[in-house]
C-alpha positions as MATLAB code, in Angstrom:
seq = 'MTDSVAELLRLPLGPVDLAAIDPRGIPGFDADKAAGKRALAELGAPLADLQERLYAESKAGGSRRILIVLQGMDTSGKGGVVRH';
ca = [
      68.252  131.632  107.888;
      70.256  134.837  108.197;
      71.708  134.285  111.669;
      74.332  131.680  112.429;
      73.513  129.049  115.031;
      76.119  130.598  117.322;
      74.399  133.982  117.078;
      70.996  132.433  117.743;
      72.163  130.578  120.851;
      74.598  133.134  122.281;
      73.482  134.690  125.550;
      73.453  138.479  125.712;
      75.940  140.250  127.942;
      74.691  141.003  131.417;
      71.754  139.554  133.315;
      69.445  137.128  131.513;
      65.692  137.061  132.125;
      64.983  133.319  131.944;
      61.231  133.945  132.103;
      61.490  135.729  128.742;
      62.993  132.666  127.018;
      60.560  130.140  125.557;
      61.627  126.704  126.902;
      59.965  125.061  123.884;
      61.857  127.274  121.457;
      64.079  125.859  118.749;
      66.013  128.899  117.490;
      66.777  128.771  113.791;
      64.542  125.787  113.038;
      60.930  126.377  112.114;
      59.931  123.035  110.579;
      57.934  120.167  112.077;
      59.126  117.239  114.207;
      59.595  114.888  111.222;
      61.855  117.429  109.518;
      63.753  117.811  112.788;
      64.378  114.078  112.939;
      65.648  114.121  109.344;
      67.931  117.074  110.072;
      69.286  115.351  113.174;
      69.965  112.168  111.195;
      71.948  114.197  108.649;
      73.982  115.887  111.392;
      74.607  112.731  113.417;
      77.795  111.555  111.703;
      79.495  114.987  111.526;
      78.625  115.697  115.174;
      79.933  112.298  116.271;
      83.182  112.992  114.399;
      83.583  116.403  116.042;
      82.857  114.939  119.485;
      85.462  112.224  118.927;
      88.042  114.810  117.817;
      87.379  116.988  120.871;
      87.732  113.952  123.145;
      90.968  112.851  121.444;
      92.376  116.361  121.717;
      91.656  116.426  125.455;
      93.475  113.099  125.896;
      96.473  114.556  124.055;
      96.672  117.513  126.444;
      94.506  119.997  124.564;
      92.783  122.736  126.505;
      89.619  123.414  124.489;
      86.379  122.830  126.358;
      82.683  122.967  125.614;
      79.762  123.338  128.004;
      76.384  122.049  126.933;
      73.436  122.414  129.277;
      70.778  119.741  128.778;
      67.315  120.172  130.198;
      64.663  117.503  130.015;
      62.337  115.361  132.051;
      63.330  111.830  133.078;
      63.697  109.500  130.074;
      63.900  112.450  127.667;
      67.148  111.191  126.135;
      69.723  113.367  127.905;
      71.892  110.364  128.732;
      72.096  109.317  125.098;
      73.779  112.597  124.228;
      76.930  111.972  126.277;
      79.530  109.381  125.310;
      82.774  110.609  126.910;
];
C-alpha cells in the first residue's frame, strides 16, 4: 500500500460528490472478510490504548478532538465502537 490511511480517508478540499463514493468501499484494504477480521483483531489492543489515552487527556484538560462518522443499519455494531 503506497498511500497512508490518512491520505486514503481524507476528504478533498471543496464540495464532495457523495454519489461518487462507494459506500461499500474499504480504502486501503483489498482482502476478504476473514482477513479483515484478523486485521481488526490485531489492531484492537493498540486502538483501545489510543482511545483510552485520548479520553484521559480530555479529562486532564486537553483540547485534542476526533470526529468519527459511523454509518450502518440497526444492529450493525455501531454502539460497540463507542466506550467514552
